[in-house]
Short mmCIF file of C-alpha atoms and ligand atoms in Angstrom, two decimals:
data_model
loop_
_atom_site.label_atom_id
_atom_site.label_comp_id
_atom_site.label_asym_id
_atom_site.label_seq_id
_atom_site.Cartn_x
_atom_site.Cartn_y
_atom_site.Cartn_z
CA MET Y 1 18.00 -3.79 -15.91
CA GLN Y 2 14.36 -4.79 -15.89
CA LEU Y 3 11.63 -2.37 -14.95
CA LEU Y 4 9.08 -3.61 -12.42
CA ASP Y 5 6.12 -2.06 -14.20
CA GLY Y 6 3.53 -1.37 -11.51
CA LYS Y 7 1.20 0.44 -13.83
CA LYS Y 8 0.90 -2.51 -16.20
CA THR Y 9 0.81 -5.14 -13.43
CA ALA Y 10 -1.91 -3.17 -11.64
CA GLU Y 11 -3.95 -3.14 -14.86
CA ASP Y 12 -3.50 -6.94 -15.16
CA ILE Y 13 -4.69 -7.43 -11.58
CA LYS Y 14 -7.65 -5.11 -12.08
CA ASN Y 15 -8.63 -7.08 -15.19
CA GLU Y 16 -8.45 -10.32 -13.20
CA ILE Y 17 -10.67 -8.79 -10.51
CA ALA Y 18 -13.11 -7.43 -13.11
CA ALA Y 19 -13.49 -10.95 -14.54
CA GLU Y 20 -14.30 -12.27 -11.05
CA VAL Y 21 -16.83 -9.50 -10.51
CA GLN Y 22 -18.47 -10.46 -13.80
CA SER Y 23 -18.78 -14.09 -12.71
CA ILE Y 24 -20.26 -12.98 -9.35
CA LYS Y 25 -22.81 -10.94 -11.31
CA ASP Y 26 -23.53 -13.83 -13.69
CA ALA Y 27 -24.27 -16.04 -10.69
CA GLY Y 28 -26.68 -13.41 -9.35
CA GLY Y 29 -24.40 -12.48 -6.44
CA LYS Y 30 -23.62 -9.16 -4.81
CA VAL Y 31 -20.63 -7.19 -6.13
CA PRO Y 32 -17.99 -5.93 -3.67
CA HIS Y 33 -18.62 -2.55 -2.09
CA LEU Y 34 -15.71 -0.37 -0.91
CA ALA Y 35 -15.92 2.92 0.97
CA ALA Y 36 -13.24 5.53 1.67
CA VAL Y 37 -13.47 8.01 4.51
CA ILE Y 38 -11.58 11.24 3.95
CA VAL Y 39 -11.35 13.96 6.59
CA GLY Y 40 -10.52 17.43 5.32
CA THR Y 41 -8.82 18.13 2.00
CA ASN Y 42 -5.23 17.41 1.14
CA GLY Y 43 -4.12 17.45 -2.50
CA ALA Y 44 -2.28 14.14 -2.48
CA SER Y 45 -5.03 12.43 -0.44
CA LEU Y 46 -7.67 13.60 -2.89
CA THR Y 47 -5.64 12.26 -5.83
CA TYR Y 48 -5.38 8.86 -4.18
CA VAL Y 49 -9.05 8.66 -3.21
CA GLY Y 50 -10.04 9.89 -6.66
CA SER Y 51 -8.15 7.13 -8.47
CA LYS Y 52 -9.64 4.59 -6.07
CA VAL Y 53 -13.19 5.64 -6.98
CA LYS Y 54 -12.29 5.58 -10.68
CA SER Y 55 -10.83 2.06 -10.36
CA CYS Y 56 -13.97 0.82 -8.58
CA GLN Y 57 -16.09 2.00 -11.49
CA GLN Y 58 -13.67 0.44 -13.97
CA ILE Y 59 -13.94 -3.05 -12.45
CA GLY Y 60 -17.60 -3.04 -11.41
CA PHE Y 61 -17.37 -2.53 -7.64
CA ASP Y 62 -19.83 -0.34 -5.76
CA SER Y 63 -18.00 2.54 -4.10
CA THR Y 64 -18.85 5.22 -1.57
CA LEU Y 65 -16.86 8.33 -0.76
CA VAL Y 66 -17.45 9.62 2.77
CA SER Y 67 -16.14 13.18 2.84
CA LEU Y 68 -16.01 14.74 6.30
CA PRO Y 69 -15.04 18.27 7.41
CA GLU Y 70 -11.55 18.96 8.79
CA ASP Y 71 -13.04 20.10 12.14
CA ILE Y 72 -15.08 16.93 12.78
CA THR Y 73 -14.72 15.72 16.39
CA GLU Y 74 -13.26 12.36 17.31
CA ASP Y 75 -16.64 11.23 18.68
CA GLU Y 76 -18.40 12.17 15.46
CA LEU Y 77 -15.85 10.23 13.42
CA LEU Y 78 -16.19 7.23 15.75
CA ALA Y 79 -19.99 7.38 15.26
CA LYS Y 80 -19.48 7.32 11.49
CA ILE Y 81 -17.20 4.30 11.83
CA LYS Y 82 -19.79 2.48 13.89
CA GLU Y 83 -22.27 3.15 11.13
CA LEU Y 84 -19.91 1.72 8.48
CA ASN Y 85 -19.21 -1.35 10.65
CA GLU Y 86 -22.96 -2.01 10.87
CA ASP Y 87 -23.75 -1.29 7.22
CA ASP Y 88 -24.53 -4.74 5.87
CA ASP Y 89 -24.16 -3.64 2.25
CA LEU Y 90 -20.57 -2.51 2.80
CA ASP Y 91 -17.76 -5.09 2.49
CA GLY Y 92 -14.72 -2.99 3.32
CA TYR Y 93 -13.55 0.54 3.93
CA ILE Y 94 -10.48 2.61 4.59
CA VAL Y 95 -9.97 5.74 6.64
CA GLN Y 96 -7.54 7.86 4.72
CA LEU Y 97 -4.43 8.79 6.73
CA PRO Y 98 -3.06 11.07 8.06
CA LEU Y 99 -5.97 12.35 10.16
CA PRO Y 100 -6.08 15.90 11.57
CA LYS Y 101 -3.97 16.31 14.73
CA HIS Y 102 -6.93 16.62 17.11
CA ILE Y 103 -8.00 13.05 16.27
CA ASP Y 104 -6.30 10.03 17.85
CA GLU Y 105 -5.40 7.82 14.90
CA GLN Y 106 -4.89 4.68 17.02
CA LYS Y 107 -8.33 5.01 18.53
CA ILE Y 108 -9.90 5.31 15.07
CA LEU Y 109 -8.04 2.32 13.63
CA LEU Y 110 -9.02 0.19 16.64
CA ALA Y 111 -12.70 1.01 16.03
CA ILE Y 112 -12.69 -0.41 12.49
CA ASP Y 113 -14.23 -3.89 12.25
CA PRO Y 114 -11.21 -6.12 11.42
CA ASP Y 115 -13.38 -8.01 8.89
CA LYS Y 116 -13.91 -4.74 6.97
CA ASP Y 117 -10.35 -3.45 7.47
CA VAL Y 118 -9.17 -3.76 3.86
CA ASP Y 119 -6.15 -1.56 4.68
CA GLY Y 120 -4.98 -4.23 7.13
CA PHE Y 121 -4.12 -1.56 9.72
CA HIS Y 122 -6.11 -2.97 12.67
CA PRO Y 123 -3.87 -4.68 15.30
CA THR Y 124 -5.81 -7.91 14.76
CA ASN Y 125 -4.87 -8.01 11.10
CA PHE Y 126 -1.34 -6.79 11.75
CA GLY Y 127 -0.91 -9.54 14.36
CA LYS Y 128 -2.28 -12.19 12.02
CA MET Y 129 0.13 -11.04 9.32
CA ALA Y 130 3.08 -11.35 11.73
CA LEU Y 131 1.91 -14.83 12.78
CA GLU Y 132 1.62 -15.95 9.14
CA MET Y 133 -2.15 -16.38 9.43
CA GLU Y 134 -4.57 -15.39 6.69
CA SER Y 135 -5.47 -11.69 6.95
CA PHE Y 136 -5.74 -8.47 5.03
CA ILE Y 137 -2.20 -7.45 4.08
CA PRO Y 138 -1.67 -3.65 3.92
CA ALA Y 139 -2.08 -2.62 0.28
CA THR Y 140 1.36 -1.13 -0.39
CA PRO Y 141 3.38 -4.05 1.05
CA PHE Y 142 0.94 -6.48 -0.62
CA GLY Y 143 1.54 -4.69 -3.94
CA ILE Y 144 5.30 -4.99 -3.54
CA MET Y 145 5.00 -8.74 -2.80
CA GLN Y 146 2.89 -9.11 -5.97
CA LEU Y 147 5.49 -7.32 -8.09
CA LEU Y 148 8.25 -9.58 -6.72
CA GLU Y 149 6.10 -12.66 -7.35
CA ARG Y 150 4.93 -11.79 -10.85
CA TYR Y 151 8.41 -10.79 -12.05
CA LYS Y 152 9.86 -13.93 -10.38
CA VAL Y 153 12.39 -11.95 -8.37
CA GLU Y 154 14.33 -14.35 -6.16
CA THR Y 155 13.99 -13.47 -2.47
CA ALA Y 156 14.82 -16.69 -0.57
CA GLY Y 157 18.07 -16.35 1.35
CA LYS Y 158 18.62 -12.84 -0.01
CA HIS Y 159 19.51 -9.91 2.20
CA THR Y 160 16.65 -7.41 2.14
CA VAL Y 161 17.21 -3.94 3.57
CA VAL Y 162 14.09 -1.92 4.33
CA ILE Y 163 14.53 1.82 4.87
CA GLY Y 164 11.79 3.31 7.07
CA ARG Y 165 9.78 1.76 9.92
CA SER Y 166 6.30 3.20 9.35
CA ASN Y 167 3.30 1.15 10.41
CA ILE Y 168 1.90 1.13 6.88
CA VAL Y 169 4.98 0.30 4.79
CA GLY Y 170 8.39 -0.29 6.36
CA ARG Y 171 7.52 -2.46 9.33
CA PRO Y 172 4.94 -4.67 7.59
CA MET Y 173 7.32 -5.01 4.64
CA SER Y 174 10.08 -6.25 6.95
CA ILE Y 175 7.69 -8.83 8.39
CA LEU Y 176 6.42 -10.04 5.00
CA MET Y 177 9.90 -10.47 3.55
CA SER Y 178 10.95 -12.53 6.54
CA ARG Y 179 7.87 -14.78 6.44
CA LYS Y 180 8.11 -18.28 5.06
CA GLY Y 181 7.26 -18.72 1.39
CA ASN Y 182 7.79 -17.11 -1.98
CA PRO Y 183 8.22 -14.19 -2.06
CA GLY Y 184 9.72 -14.20 1.42
CA ASP Y 185 12.36 -16.32 3.19
CA SER Y 186 14.58 -13.28 3.10
CA THR Y 187 17.08 -12.16 5.74
CA VAL Y 188 15.80 -8.74 6.69
CA THR Y 189 17.40 -5.61 8.12
CA LEU Y 190 14.96 -2.86 9.08
CA THR Y 191 16.73 0.51 9.05
CA HIS Y 192 15.36 3.90 10.09
CA SER Y 193 16.23 7.46 11.07
CA ARG Y 194 18.41 6.33 14.01
CA THR Y 195 20.41 3.81 11.97
CA LYS Y 196 24.14 4.53 11.89
CA ASN Y 197 26.13 4.11 8.67
CA LEU Y 198 23.07 3.30 6.57
CA ALA Y 199 25.17 2.93 3.41
CA GLU Y 200 27.05 0.02 5.02
CA PHE Y 201 23.73 -1.85 5.05
CA THR Y 202 22.50 -0.79 1.62
CA LYS Y 203 25.84 -1.62 -0.04
CA ASN Y 204 25.44 -5.18 1.21
CA ALA Y 205 21.78 -5.52 0.24
CA ASP Y 206 20.45 -7.80 -2.49
CA ILE Y 207 17.06 -6.10 -2.26
CA ILE Y 208 16.41 -2.52 -1.06
CA ILE Y 209 12.94 -1.25 -0.22
CA THR Y 210 12.85 2.50 0.47
CA ALA Y 211 9.87 4.11 2.19
CA LEU Y 212 11.32 7.36 3.36
CA GLY Y 213 9.82 10.29 1.49
CA VAL Y 214 13.13 11.99 0.77
CA PRO Y 215 13.47 12.66 -2.98
CA GLU Y 216 16.46 10.93 -4.63
CA PHE Y 217 17.92 9.85 -1.29
CA LEU Y 218 19.35 6.54 -2.51
CA LYS Y 219 22.40 7.16 -4.72
CA ALA Y 220 24.37 4.82 -6.96
CA ASP Y 221 27.37 4.70 -4.60
CA MET Y 222 25.10 3.26 -1.87
CA VAL Y 223 24.20 0.08 -3.79
CA LYS Y 224 25.98 -2.94 -5.24
CA ASP Y 225 25.75 -4.24 -8.80
CA GLY Y 226 22.70 -6.37 -9.52
CA VAL Y 227 20.62 -4.92 -6.68
CA VAL Y 228 16.80 -5.07 -6.72
CA VAL Y 229 15.32 -1.66 -5.84
CA ILE Y 230 11.73 -1.01 -4.74
CA ASP Y 231 10.97 2.71 -4.41
CA VAL Y 232 7.94 3.47 -2.25
CA GLY Y 233 8.65 7.21 -2.00
CA ILE Y 234 6.22 9.60 -3.64
CA THR Y 235 6.97 13.25 -2.92
CA ARG Y 236 5.48 16.15 -4.80
CA VAL Y 237 8.22 18.62 -5.68
CA ASP Y 238 7.24 22.09 -6.96
CA ASP Y 239 8.11 22.52 -10.62
CA ALA Y 240 6.83 25.60 -12.45
CA SER Y 241 7.76 24.12 -15.85
CA ASN Y 242 5.27 21.26 -15.32
CA PRO Y 243 1.60 21.94 -16.22
CA LYS Y 244 0.52 20.44 -12.86
CA GLY Y 245 2.93 22.76 -11.02
CA TYR Y 246 4.76 19.79 -9.48
CA VAL Y 247 6.58 16.59 -10.37
CA ILE Y 248 6.52 13.33 -8.43
CA LYS Y 249 9.86 12.14 -7.09
CA GLY Y 250 10.77 8.80 -5.54
CA ASP Y 251 13.35 8.06 -2.85
CA VAL Y 252 15.77 6.76 -5.49
CA ASP Y 253 18.09 8.59 -7.88
CA PHE Y 254 16.60 6.49 -10.69
CA ASN Y 255 18.88 7.52 -13.57
CA GLU Y 256 22.05 6.47 -11.76
CA VAL Y 257 20.81 3.61 -9.55
CA SER Y 258 18.96 1.90 -12.43
CA LYS Y 259 22.31 1.39 -14.21
CA LYS Y 260 23.43 -0.91 -11.36
CA SER Y 261 20.06 -2.62 -10.78
CA SER Y 262 18.78 -6.00 -11.93
CA PHE Y 263 15.19 -4.90 -11.21
CA ILE Y 264 13.85 -1.47 -10.26
CA THR Y 265 10.46 0.22 -9.84
CA PRO Y 266 9.85 3.60 -11.48
CA VAL Y 267 8.10 6.54 -9.79
CA PRO Y 268 5.41 7.24 -10.84
CA GLY Y 269 4.06 4.01 -12.29
CA GLY Y 270 5.65 1.60 -9.80
CA VAL Y 271 4.41 0.84 -6.31
CA GLY Y 272 1.66 3.55 -6.32
CA PRO Y 273 -0.71 1.94 -8.83
CA MET Y 274 -0.12 -1.47 -7.19
CA THR Y 275 -1.39 -0.07 -3.88
CA ILE Y 276 -4.74 0.70 -5.44
CA ALA Y 277 -4.97 -2.68 -7.19
CA MET Y 278 -4.29 -4.54 -3.92
CA LEU Y 279 -6.85 -2.51 -2.01
CA LEU Y 280 -9.39 -3.73 -4.57
CA LYS Y 281 -8.07 -7.28 -4.19
CA ASN Y 282 -8.57 -7.06 -0.40
CA THR Y 283 -12.10 -5.77 -0.94
CA LEU Y 284 -12.92 -8.73 -3.18
CA LEU Y 285 -11.52 -11.00 -0.46
CA ALA Y 286 -13.70 -9.23 2.13
CA ARG Y 287 -16.80 -9.79 -0.02
CA LYS Y 288 -15.98 -13.50 -0.42
CA MET Y 289 -15.40 -13.92 3.32
CA ARG Y 290 -18.67 -12.18 4.15
CA SER Y 291 -20.69 -14.20 1.66
CA ALA Y 292 -19.16 -17.44 2.97
CA LYS Y 293 -20.24 -16.48 6.51
CA LYS Y 294 -23.92 -16.25 5.62
N1 LIG P 301 -5.72 4.58 4.96
C1 LIG P 301 -4.82 4.84 4.00
N2 LIG P 301 -4.44 3.84 3.15
C2 LIG P 301 -3.54 4.10 2.15
O1 LIG P 301 -3.18 3.18 1.38
C3 LIG P 301 -3.03 5.43 1.99
C4 LIG P 301 -3.46 6.40 2.91
N3 LIG P 301 -4.33 6.09 3.90
N4 LIG P 301 -3.02 7.67 2.83
C5 LIG P 301 -2.17 8.12 1.74
C6 LIG P 301 -1.30 6.99 1.23
C7 LIG P 301 -0.72 7.26 -0.14
N5 LIG P 301 -1.29 6.25 -1.03
C8 LIG P 301 -1.08 6.22 -2.41
C9 LIG P 301 -1.63 5.26 -3.23
C10 LIG P 301 -1.44 5.28 -4.61
C11 LIG P 301 -0.67 6.26 -5.20
C12 LIG P 301 -0.47 6.29 -6.68
O2 LIG P 301 -1.15 5.62 -7.41
N6 LIG P 301 0.51 7.07 -7.16
C13 LIG P 301 0.80 7.29 -8.58
C14 LIG P 301 0.95 8.76 -8.88
C15 LIG P 301 -0.25 9.57 -8.43
C16 LIG P 301 -0.06 11.09 -8.51
O3 LIG P 301 -0.05 11.62 -9.64
O4 LIG P 301 0.06 11.74 -7.44
C17 LIG P 301 2.08 6.56 -8.97
O5 LIG P 301 2.93 6.33 -8.09
O6 LIG P 301 2.25 6.26 -10.15
C18 LIG P 301 -0.11 7.22 -4.40
C19 LIG P 301 -0.32 7.20 -3.02
C20 LIG P 301 -2.09 5.44 -0.29
N7 LIG P 301 -2.13 5.80 1.00
#
């Protein structure tokens, strides 16, 4: 069993980006500038946005945190987005999801300038991804592809089973694994809450990618020997014995499933840190594209 160490790989990627930022600076250029919009306060969202800001400082990006009240109207949020689209200093931004229920998420994502959409959630970028054109790849799927690439996990001709069809992980992941190239060239099954006999699929999978949010859902008897397991689940489970008051659990029963795996990601320290690294990578790409345009 080999661990796919997201924490270490994310550090490597951040160091590579930091070196590029330094050479931009040396050449007298403008460093990338990333903003995050967060509406209201949710513990997990704050953690994520907090580590993003910290990473920006670490690698020499400019960063802006746009904190908006929970009761902001849709029109007010759209006005803010227009402002960010027009801000010439800003290279890319994300609008942290989920948004409060009174705001139409689709409408907000459509308003983001696709050239600044470093989350890759705008239909233009999603479409380009599906058509194998160059685009911003959503950070979590992009991070998973990087892990597979850097650890030289074979994917061509393999049967990949994705569990979960969310717009930000499961569905884009199924598209990326079926695209031509390495990693890719996989035969993909996208499973979800209406799938019957899920274990019949997972037992036949060479690669399993779980993005479900159900702690320890995937058990050892659901996988075959030598399987590659990518665990995208991160659920906070109350735990009074932990100083934080909670522990983070993935979708995979790691202790048992790891015994049968050829490669497996841990939680925490797997896909999560990669997500942040790839968001930074997309922001660097956005900066390069914008400077090439002028
Ligand atoms: N527009 C938007 N884009 C996102 O990419 C996005 C989002 N909204 N909303 C929330 C989810 C969640 N997400 C995480 C990223 C990193 C970790 C991460 O680094 N996790 C650490 C543990 C962190 C902890 O202690 O909670 C780990 O897995 O090792 C977690 C969660 C990005 N998301």
